[in-house]
């Protein structure tokens, strides 16, 4: 019996027990973002139950993703701004696009802005830009947002801040449980600061590091398997889908995956963000991978034709 299993949370023994109780011999795993981590956990512990694995916007377990967010976020933002500069309509509307965003950050470092009861400083603005860069749709608003800010119109920034302030308490509890316990989530403030130095996220990552240190001092600790901070080794077919402009889990976070996953294939979606299996022809490529049960000979040339949404030009 064969079914697909969506990994979005814990993947220790409980899911495996459920699958066995239901009589499933093997499953096709799919995991996005932290789900990609959970899928790797499942693969490490229950290789015999896995037929294929699709990791969407994930990172291999030995990569300190949080320590690298500043550097990776800077890379993603530059790619977005360069893409605008290479687009004739975007370049015509924002001729200084490659500089304006960083000028906005420099201005906020000198003097924060307060509008509609909201305070906007450099770390706050960096959080907005990082959040927008996670999706092609959000990335398309960044040049317009920065341009309006350079004209001293901060209302668009304020609106983005309000939208991003919503979040459930349960999600926050899960976040801290993961960050303060799981070995892949290790976070050295010193290494984080070094990797973030000179990036638009430098101040925000410094604040984040202090917050993590304070929060993790009171979060209950749980025992973790020794392998949870190392790359998973398996000969199962694995498809790694990566957004070319992902600010969190870029292609470098899955580099040399075939060393431990010899039957894996990495597909980079041009201009894709954090989670890209839904973009362009990727759904059909992922479906063929699962149906065939192998990444060998998988034709993914159509992915190169993906074009992200146009930039906002108002």
Short mmCIF file of N, CA, C and O in Angstrom, two decimals, residues 22-125:
data_model
loop_
_atom_site.label_atom_id
_atom_site.label_comp_id
_atom_site.label_asym_id
_atom_site.label_seq_id
_atom_site.Cartn_x
_atom_site.Cartn_y
_atom_site.Cartn_z
N UNK A 22 -1.84 1.57 10.13
CA UNK A 22 -2.77 1.68 9.01
C UNK A 22 -2.43 0.72 7.87
O UNK A 22 -3.15 0.64 6.88
N UNK A 23 -1.31 0.04 7.99
CA UNK A 23 -0.95 -0.95 6.99
C UNK A 23 -0.20 -0.41 5.80
O UNK A 23 -0.10 -1.08 4.77
N UNK A 24 0.35 0.79 5.89
CA UNK A 24 1.09 1.35 4.77
C UNK A 24 2.51 0.80 4.75
O UNK A 24 3.24 0.91 5.74
N UNK A 25 2.91 0.24 3.63
CA UNK A 25 4.24 -0.34 3.52
C UNK A 25 5.30 0.74 3.32
O UNK A 25 6.39 0.69 3.91
N UNK A 26 4.99 1.75 2.48
CA UNK A 26 5.92 2.84 2.22
C UNK A 26 5.14 4.12 1.92
O UNK A 26 3.96 4.08 1.55
N UNK A 27 5.83 5.25 2.05
CA UNK A 27 5.19 6.54 1.77
C UNK A 27 6.12 7.40 0.94
O UNK A 27 7.34 7.21 0.90
N UNK A 28 5.51 8.38 0.25
CA UNK A 28 6.26 9.44 -0.42
C UNK A 28 6.24 10.65 0.51
O UNK A 28 5.18 11.20 0.79
N UNK A 29 7.40 11.04 1.00
CA UNK A 29 7.48 12.17 1.93
C UNK A 29 7.56 13.48 1.18
O UNK A 29 8.26 13.60 0.17
N UNK A 30 6.84 14.47 1.68
CA UNK A 30 6.98 15.85 1.19
C UNK A 30 7.11 16.75 2.40
O UNK A 30 6.31 16.68 3.34
N UNK A 31 8.12 17.62 2.39
CA UNK A 31 8.30 18.56 3.48
C UNK A 31 8.75 19.91 2.96
O UNK A 31 9.65 20.00 2.12
N UNK A 32 8.12 20.98 3.43
CA UNK A 32 8.50 22.35 3.06
C UNK A 32 8.98 23.09 4.30
O UNK A 32 8.41 22.95 5.38
N UNK A 33 10.06 23.87 4.14
CA UNK A 33 10.62 24.66 5.23
C UNK A 33 10.97 23.73 6.40
O UNK A 33 11.73 22.79 6.23
N UNK A 34 10.41 23.95 7.59
CA UNK A 34 10.72 23.05 8.69
C UNK A 34 10.21 21.63 8.39
O UNK A 34 10.77 20.65 8.90
N UNK A 35 9.19 21.52 7.58
CA UNK A 35 8.72 20.20 7.17
C UNK A 35 9.81 19.42 6.45
O UNK A 35 9.85 18.19 6.51
N UNK A 36 10.71 20.15 5.75
CA UNK A 36 11.83 19.48 5.08
C UNK A 36 12.81 18.91 6.11
O UNK A 36 13.43 17.88 5.90
N UNK A 37 12.94 19.61 7.24
CA UNK A 37 13.75 19.08 8.33
C UNK A 37 13.09 17.84 8.93
O UNK A 37 13.73 16.82 9.17
N UNK A 38 11.77 17.94 9.16
CA UNK A 38 11.03 16.81 9.70
C UNK A 38 11.12 15.59 8.78
O UNK A 38 11.23 14.45 9.25
N UNK A 39 11.07 15.84 7.47
CA UNK A 39 11.17 14.74 6.52
C UNK A 39 12.54 14.06 6.62
O UNK A 39 12.65 12.83 6.52
N UNK A 40 13.59 14.85 6.82
CA UNK A 40 14.93 14.26 6.98
C UNK A 40 15.01 13.46 8.28
O UNK A 40 15.65 12.41 8.32
N UNK A 41 14.38 13.96 9.32
CA UNK A 41 14.32 13.19 10.56
C UNK A 41 13.66 11.83 10.33
O UNK A 41 14.14 10.79 10.80
N UNK A 42 12.52 11.86 9.62
CA UNK A 42 11.79 10.62 9.37
C UNK A 42 12.64 9.66 8.55
O UNK A 42 12.70 8.46 8.83
N UNK A 43 13.29 10.20 7.53
CA UNK A 43 14.14 9.37 6.68
C UNK A 43 15.27 8.74 7.49
O UNK A 43 15.59 7.56 7.30
N UNK A 44 15.86 9.50 8.40
CA UNK A 44 16.96 8.97 9.21
C UNK A 44 16.50 7.86 10.14
O UNK A 44 17.23 6.89 10.37
N UNK A 45 15.28 7.98 10.64
CA UNK A 45 14.81 7.00 11.60
C UNK A 45 14.02 5.85 11.03
O UNK A 45 13.92 4.79 11.65
N UNK A 46 13.45 6.05 9.83
CA UNK A 46 12.54 5.04 9.28
C UNK A 46 12.74 4.91 7.77
O UNK A 46 11.78 4.95 6.99
N UNK A 47 13.97 4.72 7.38
CA UNK A 47 14.32 4.60 5.96
C UNK A 47 13.49 3.54 5.25
O UNK A 47 13.10 3.69 4.09
N UNK A 48 13.17 2.46 5.95
CA UNK A 48 12.44 1.33 5.32
C UNK A 48 11.01 1.70 4.96
O UNK A 48 10.39 1.04 4.11
N UNK A 49 10.47 2.77 5.56
CA UNK A 49 9.09 3.19 5.27
C UNK A 49 9.01 4.21 4.15
O UNK A 49 7.92 4.63 3.77
N UNK A 50 10.15 4.62 3.61
CA UNK A 50 10.20 5.72 2.64
C UNK A 50 10.41 5.21 1.23
O UNK A 50 11.29 4.38 0.98
N UNK A 51 9.59 5.70 0.32
CA UNK A 51 9.76 5.40 -1.11
C UNK A 51 10.49 6.55 -1.80
O UNK A 51 11.48 6.33 -2.49
N UNK A 52 10.00 7.78 -1.65
CA UNK A 52 10.65 8.97 -2.19
C UNK A 52 10.55 10.10 -1.17
O UNK A 52 9.71 10.08 -0.27
N UNK A 53 11.41 11.11 -1.36
CA UNK A 53 11.39 12.30 -0.50
C UNK A 53 11.47 13.54 -1.37
O UNK A 53 12.33 13.62 -2.25
N UNK A 54 10.59 14.50 -1.13
CA UNK A 54 10.65 15.81 -1.80
C UNK A 54 10.86 16.87 -0.73
O UNK A 54 10.01 17.04 0.15
N UNK A 55 11.98 17.55 -0.79
CA UNK A 55 12.31 18.62 0.16
C UNK A 55 12.17 19.95 -0.55
O UNK A 55 12.89 20.24 -1.50
N UNK A 56 11.26 20.77 -0.07
CA UNK A 56 10.92 22.04 -0.73
C UNK A 56 11.34 23.20 0.17
O UNK A 56 10.73 23.44 1.21
N UNK A 57 12.37 23.93 -0.25
CA UNK A 57 12.85 25.04 0.57
C UNK A 57 13.44 24.56 1.87
O UNK A 57 13.15 25.09 2.94
N UNK A 58 14.29 23.54 1.79
CA UNK A 58 14.88 22.97 2.98
C UNK A 58 16.39 23.15 3.02
O UNK A 58 17.01 23.64 2.07
N UNK A 59 16.98 22.72 4.13
CA UNK A 59 18.42 22.81 4.35
C UNK A 59 18.90 21.49 4.93
O UNK A 59 18.21 20.89 5.76
N UNK A 60 20.07 21.04 4.52
CA UNK A 60 20.65 19.82 5.08
C UNK A 60 20.98 20.05 6.55
O UNK A 60 21.29 21.18 6.97
N UNK A 61 20.91 19.00 7.34
CA UNK A 61 20.91 19.14 8.79
C UNK A 61 22.23 19.62 9.39
O UNK A 61 22.26 20.02 10.56
N UNK A 62 23.31 19.61 8.63
CA UNK A 62 24.59 20.06 9.19
C UNK A 62 24.85 21.54 8.94
O UNK A 62 25.87 22.07 9.35
N UNK A 63 23.92 22.22 8.27
CA UNK A 63 24.10 23.63 7.93
C UNK A 63 23.44 24.52 8.98
O UNK A 63 22.24 24.40 9.23
N UNK A 64 24.19 25.42 9.63
CA UNK A 64 23.62 26.30 10.67
C UNK A 64 22.82 27.43 10.03
O UNK A 64 23.28 28.58 9.93
N UNK A 65 21.61 27.13 9.62
CA UNK A 65 20.80 28.07 8.84
C UNK A 65 20.64 29.42 9.51
O UNK A 65 20.74 30.47 8.87
N UNK A 66 20.40 29.45 10.82
CA UNK A 66 20.14 30.72 11.50
C UNK A 66 21.39 31.60 11.57
O UNK A 66 21.30 32.82 11.54
N UNK A 67 22.54 30.99 11.67
CA UNK A 67 23.78 31.76 11.69
C UNK A 67 24.05 32.41 10.34
O UNK A 67 24.76 33.42 10.26
N UNK A 68 23.49 31.85 9.28
CA UNK A 68 23.77 32.32 7.92
C UNK A 68 22.68 33.22 7.36
O UNK A 68 22.77 33.65 6.21
N UNK A 69 21.64 33.50 8.12
CA UNK A 69 20.51 34.28 7.59
C UNK A 69 20.92 35.66 7.09
O UNK A 69 20.39 36.13 6.10
N UNK A 70 21.83 36.33 7.79
CA UNK A 70 22.24 37.66 7.34
C UNK A 70 22.88 37.61 5.97
O UNK A 70 22.50 38.36 5.06
N UNK A 71 23.85 36.72 5.82
CA UNK A 71 24.56 36.60 4.54
C UNK A 71 23.62 36.15 3.43
O UNK A 71 23.62 36.71 2.32
N UNK A 72 22.78 35.14 3.72
CA UNK A 72 21.88 34.63 2.70
C UNK A 72 20.79 35.64 2.36
O UNK A 72 20.34 35.73 1.21
N UNK A 73 20.33 36.39 3.37
CA UNK A 73 19.32 37.41 3.11
C UNK A 73 19.86 38.53 2.24
O UNK A 73 19.17 39.03 1.35
N UNK A 74 21.12 38.91 2.47
CA UNK A 74 21.75 39.94 1.65
C UNK A 74 21.86 39.48 0.20
O UNK A 74 21.58 40.24 -0.73
N UNK A 75 22.25 38.23 0.02
CA UNK A 75 22.35 37.68 -1.33
C UNK A 75 21.02 37.73 -2.04
O UNK A 75 20.92 38.16 -3.21
N UNK A 76 19.95 37.31 -1.36
CA UNK A 76 18.62 37.28 -1.97
C UNK A 76 18.17 38.69 -2.35
O UNK A 76 17.62 38.90 -3.44
N UNK A 77 18.38 39.66 -1.46
CA UNK A 77 17.94 41.02 -1.76
C UNK A 77 18.69 41.59 -2.95
O UNK A 77 18.09 42.24 -3.83
N UNK A 78 19.97 41.33 -3.03
CA UNK A 78 20.74 41.83 -4.19
C UNK A 78 20.24 41.19 -5.49
O UNK A 78 20.16 41.86 -6.53
N UNK A 79 19.91 39.91 -5.45
CA UNK A 79 19.39 39.25 -6.65
C UNK A 79 18.07 39.87 -7.09
O UNK A 79 17.81 40.06 -8.29
N UNK A 80 17.22 40.20 -6.12
CA UNK A 80 15.92 40.82 -6.43
C UNK A 80 16.13 42.19 -7.07
O UNK A 80 15.50 42.52 -8.09
N UNK A 81 17.01 42.99 -6.49
CA UNK A 81 17.26 44.33 -7.01
C UNK A 81 17.95 44.27 -8.38
O UNK A 81 17.65 45.08 -9.26
N UNK A 82 18.82 43.29 -8.56
CA UNK A 82 19.46 43.14 -9.87
C UNK A 82 18.45 42.71 -10.92
O UNK A 82 18.53 43.14 -12.08
N UNK A 83 17.50 41.88 -10.51
CA UNK A 83 16.46 41.47 -11.46
C UNK A 83 15.60 42.66 -11.87
O UNK A 83 15.21 42.78 -13.04
N UNK A 84 15.31 43.54 -10.93
CA UNK A 84 14.57 44.77 -11.27
C UNK A 84 15.39 45.62 -12.23
O UNK A 84 14.86 46.14 -13.21
N UNK A 85 16.70 45.75 -11.93
CA UNK A 85 17.55 46.55 -12.80
C UNK A 85 17.69 45.99 -14.19
O UNK A 85 17.94 46.73 -15.15
N UNK A 86 17.50 44.67 -14.33
CA UNK A 86 17.59 44.03 -15.65
C UNK A 86 16.27 44.06 -16.40
O UNK A 86 16.22 43.71 -17.58
N UNK A 87 15.21 44.49 -15.72
CA UNK A 87 13.89 44.59 -16.35
C UNK A 87 13.67 46.02 -16.83
O UNK A 87 13.73 46.97 -16.04
N UNK A 88 13.40 46.19 -18.09
CA UNK A 88 13.27 47.54 -18.65
C UNK A 88 12.18 48.36 -17.95
O UNK A 88 12.43 49.51 -17.57
N UNK A 89 10.96 47.83 -17.74
CA UNK A 89 9.94 48.63 -17.04
C UNK A 89 10.34 48.98 -15.61
O UNK A 89 10.13 50.10 -15.15
N UNK A 90 10.92 48.02 -14.90
CA UNK A 90 11.31 48.27 -13.51
C UNK A 90 12.47 49.26 -13.44
O UNK A 90 12.48 50.17 -12.60
N UNK A 91 13.42 49.11 -14.32
CA UNK A 91 14.57 50.02 -14.35
C UNK A 91 14.13 51.44 -14.69
O UNK A 91 14.64 52.42 -14.13
N UNK A 92 13.16 51.56 -15.61
CA UNK A 92 12.68 52.89 -15.98
C UNK A 92 11.94 53.56 -14.82
O UNK A 92 12.04 54.77 -14.62
N UNK A 93 11.19 52.77 -14.06
CA UNK A 93 10.42 53.34 -12.94
C UNK A 93 11.33 53.62 -11.75
O UNK A 93 11.13 54.61 -11.04
N UNK A 94 12.33 52.76 -11.53
CA UNK A 94 13.23 52.92 -10.38
C UNK A 94 14.67 52.89 -10.86
O UNK A 94 15.38 51.89 -10.70
N UNK A 95 15.14 53.98 -11.48
CA UNK A 95 16.49 53.97 -12.07
C UNK A 95 17.62 53.79 -11.05
O UNK A 95 18.72 53.40 -11.43
N UNK A 96 17.33 54.06 -9.76
CA UNK A 96 18.35 53.91 -8.73
C UNK A 96 18.04 52.73 -7.82
O UNK A 96 18.41 52.71 -6.64
N UNK A 97 17.38 51.74 -8.36
CA UNK A 97 16.86 50.65 -7.54
C UNK A 97 17.95 49.91 -6.77
O UNK A 97 17.73 49.47 -5.63
N UNK A 98 19.11 49.77 -7.34
CA UNK A 98 20.16 49.00 -6.68
C UNK A 98 20.74 49.73 -5.46
O UNK A 98 21.40 49.13 -4.64
N UNK A 99 20.49 51.04 -5.38
CA UNK A 99 21.01 51.81 -4.27
C UNK A 99 19.93 52.25 -3.28
O UNK A 99 20.20 52.39 -2.08
N UNK A 100 18.72 52.46 -3.78
CA UNK A 100 17.69 53.05 -2.93
C UNK A 100 17.39 52.24 -1.68
O UNK A 100 17.24 52.81 -0.59
N UNK A 101 17.29 50.95 -1.82
CA UNK A 101 16.95 50.12 -0.66
C UNK A 101 18.00 50.25 0.43
O UNK A 101 17.66 50.40 1.62
N UNK A 102 19.27 50.22 0.07
CA UNK A 102 20.32 50.31 1.07
C UNK A 102 20.44 51.74 1.61
O UNK A 102 20.86 51.93 2.76
N UNK A 103 20.05 52.73 0.81
CA UNK A 103 20.00 54.10 1.31
C UNK A 103 18.92 54.25 2.37
O UNK A 103 19.09 54.99 3.35
N UNK A 104 17.80 53.58 2.17
CA UNK A 104 16.72 53.60 3.17
C UNK A 104 17.22 53.02 4.48
O UNK A 104 16.97 53.58 5.56
N UNK A 105 17.93 51.90 4.43
CA UNK A 105 18.44 51.29 5.64
C UNK A 105 19.45 52.21 6.33
O UNK A 105 19.45 52.34 7.56
N UNK A 106 20.29 52.88 5.56
CA UNK A 106 21.27 53.80 6.14
C UNK A 106 20.57 54.97 6.82
O UNK A 106 20.98 55.41 7.91
N UNK A 107 19.49 55.48 6.20
CA UNK A 107 18.75 56.59 6.79
C UNK A 107 18.11 56.18 8.12
O UNK A 107 18.10 56.95 9.08
N UNK A 108 17.58 54.96 8.18
CA UNK A 108 16.95 54.49 9.41
C UNK A 108 17.97 54.25 10.52
O UNK A 108 17.64 54.35 11.71
N UNK A 109 19.18 53.89 10.15
CA UNK A 109 20.22 53.75 11.18
C UNK A 109 20.53 55.09 11.81
O UNK A 109 20.86 55.17 13.01
N UNK A 110 20.44 56.16 11.01
CA UNK A 110 20.70 57.49 11.56
C UNK A 110 19.53 58.00 12.38
O UNK A 110 19.73 58.60 13.44
N UNK A 111 18.31 57.76 11.87
CA UNK A 111 17.13 58.28 12.57
C UNK A 111 15.92 57.41 12.25
O UNK A 111 15.41 57.41 11.12
N UNK A 112 15.41 56.68 13.24
CA UNK A 112 14.17 55.90 13.04
C UNK A 112 13.00 56.82 12.71
O UNK A 112 13.03 58.03 12.98
N UNK A 113 11.96 56.22 12.14
CA UNK A 113 10.77 56.96 11.73
C UNK A 113 9.58 56.48 12.54
O UNK A 113 9.47 55.28 12.85
N UNK A 114 8.68 57.39 12.87
CA UNK A 114 7.44 57.01 13.54
C UNK A 114 6.26 57.50 12.71
O UNK A 114 6.18 58.68 12.38
N UNK A 115 5.34 56.57 12.37
CA UNK A 115 4.19 56.92 11.56
C UNK A 115 3.01 56.07 11.98
O UNK A 115 3.14 54.86 12.21
N UNK A 116 1.86 56.71 12.10
CA UNK A 116 0.62 56.02 12.46
C UNK A 116 0.79 55.15 13.71
O UNK A 116 0.27 54.03 13.79
N UNK A 117 1.55 55.67 14.67
CA UNK A 117 1.74 54.94 15.92
C UNK A 117 2.73 53.80 15.83
O UNK A 117 2.88 53.03 16.79
N UNK A 118 3.43 53.65 14.70
CA UNK A 118 4.39 52.57 14.51
C UNK A 118 5.79 53.15 14.39
O UNK A 118 6.01 54.10 13.63
N UNK A 119 6.72 52.57 15.13
CA UNK A 119 8.12 52.99 15.04
C UNK A 119 8.85 52.08 14.07
O UNK A 119 8.78 50.85 14.17
N UNK A 120 9.55 52.68 13.12
CA UNK A 120 10.30 51.92 12.12
C UNK A 120 11.77 52.27 12.26
O UNK A 120 12.18 53.40 12.00
N UNK A 121 12.57 51.30 12.70
CA UNK A 121 14.01 51.48 12.75
C UNK A 121 14.67 50.49 11.80
O UNK A 121 13.98 49.74 11.07
N UNK A 122 15.98 50.45 11.79
CA UNK A 122 16.69 49.59 10.83
C UNK A 122 16.35 48.11 11.02
O UNK A 122 16.06 47.41 10.03
N UNK A 123 16.37 47.57 12.25
CA UNK A 123 16.03 46.15 12.41
C UNK A 123 14.59 45.85 11.98
O UNK A 123 14.33 44.80 11.38
N UNK A 124 13.67 46.76 12.27
CA UNK A 124 12.27 46.55 11.89
C UNK A 124 12.12 46.52 10.38
O UNK A 124 11.45 45.65 9.83
N UNK A 125 12.72 47.50 9.72
CA UNK A 125 12.63 47.55 8.26
C UNK A 125 13.29 46.34 7.63
O UNK A 125 12.80 45.78 6.63
#
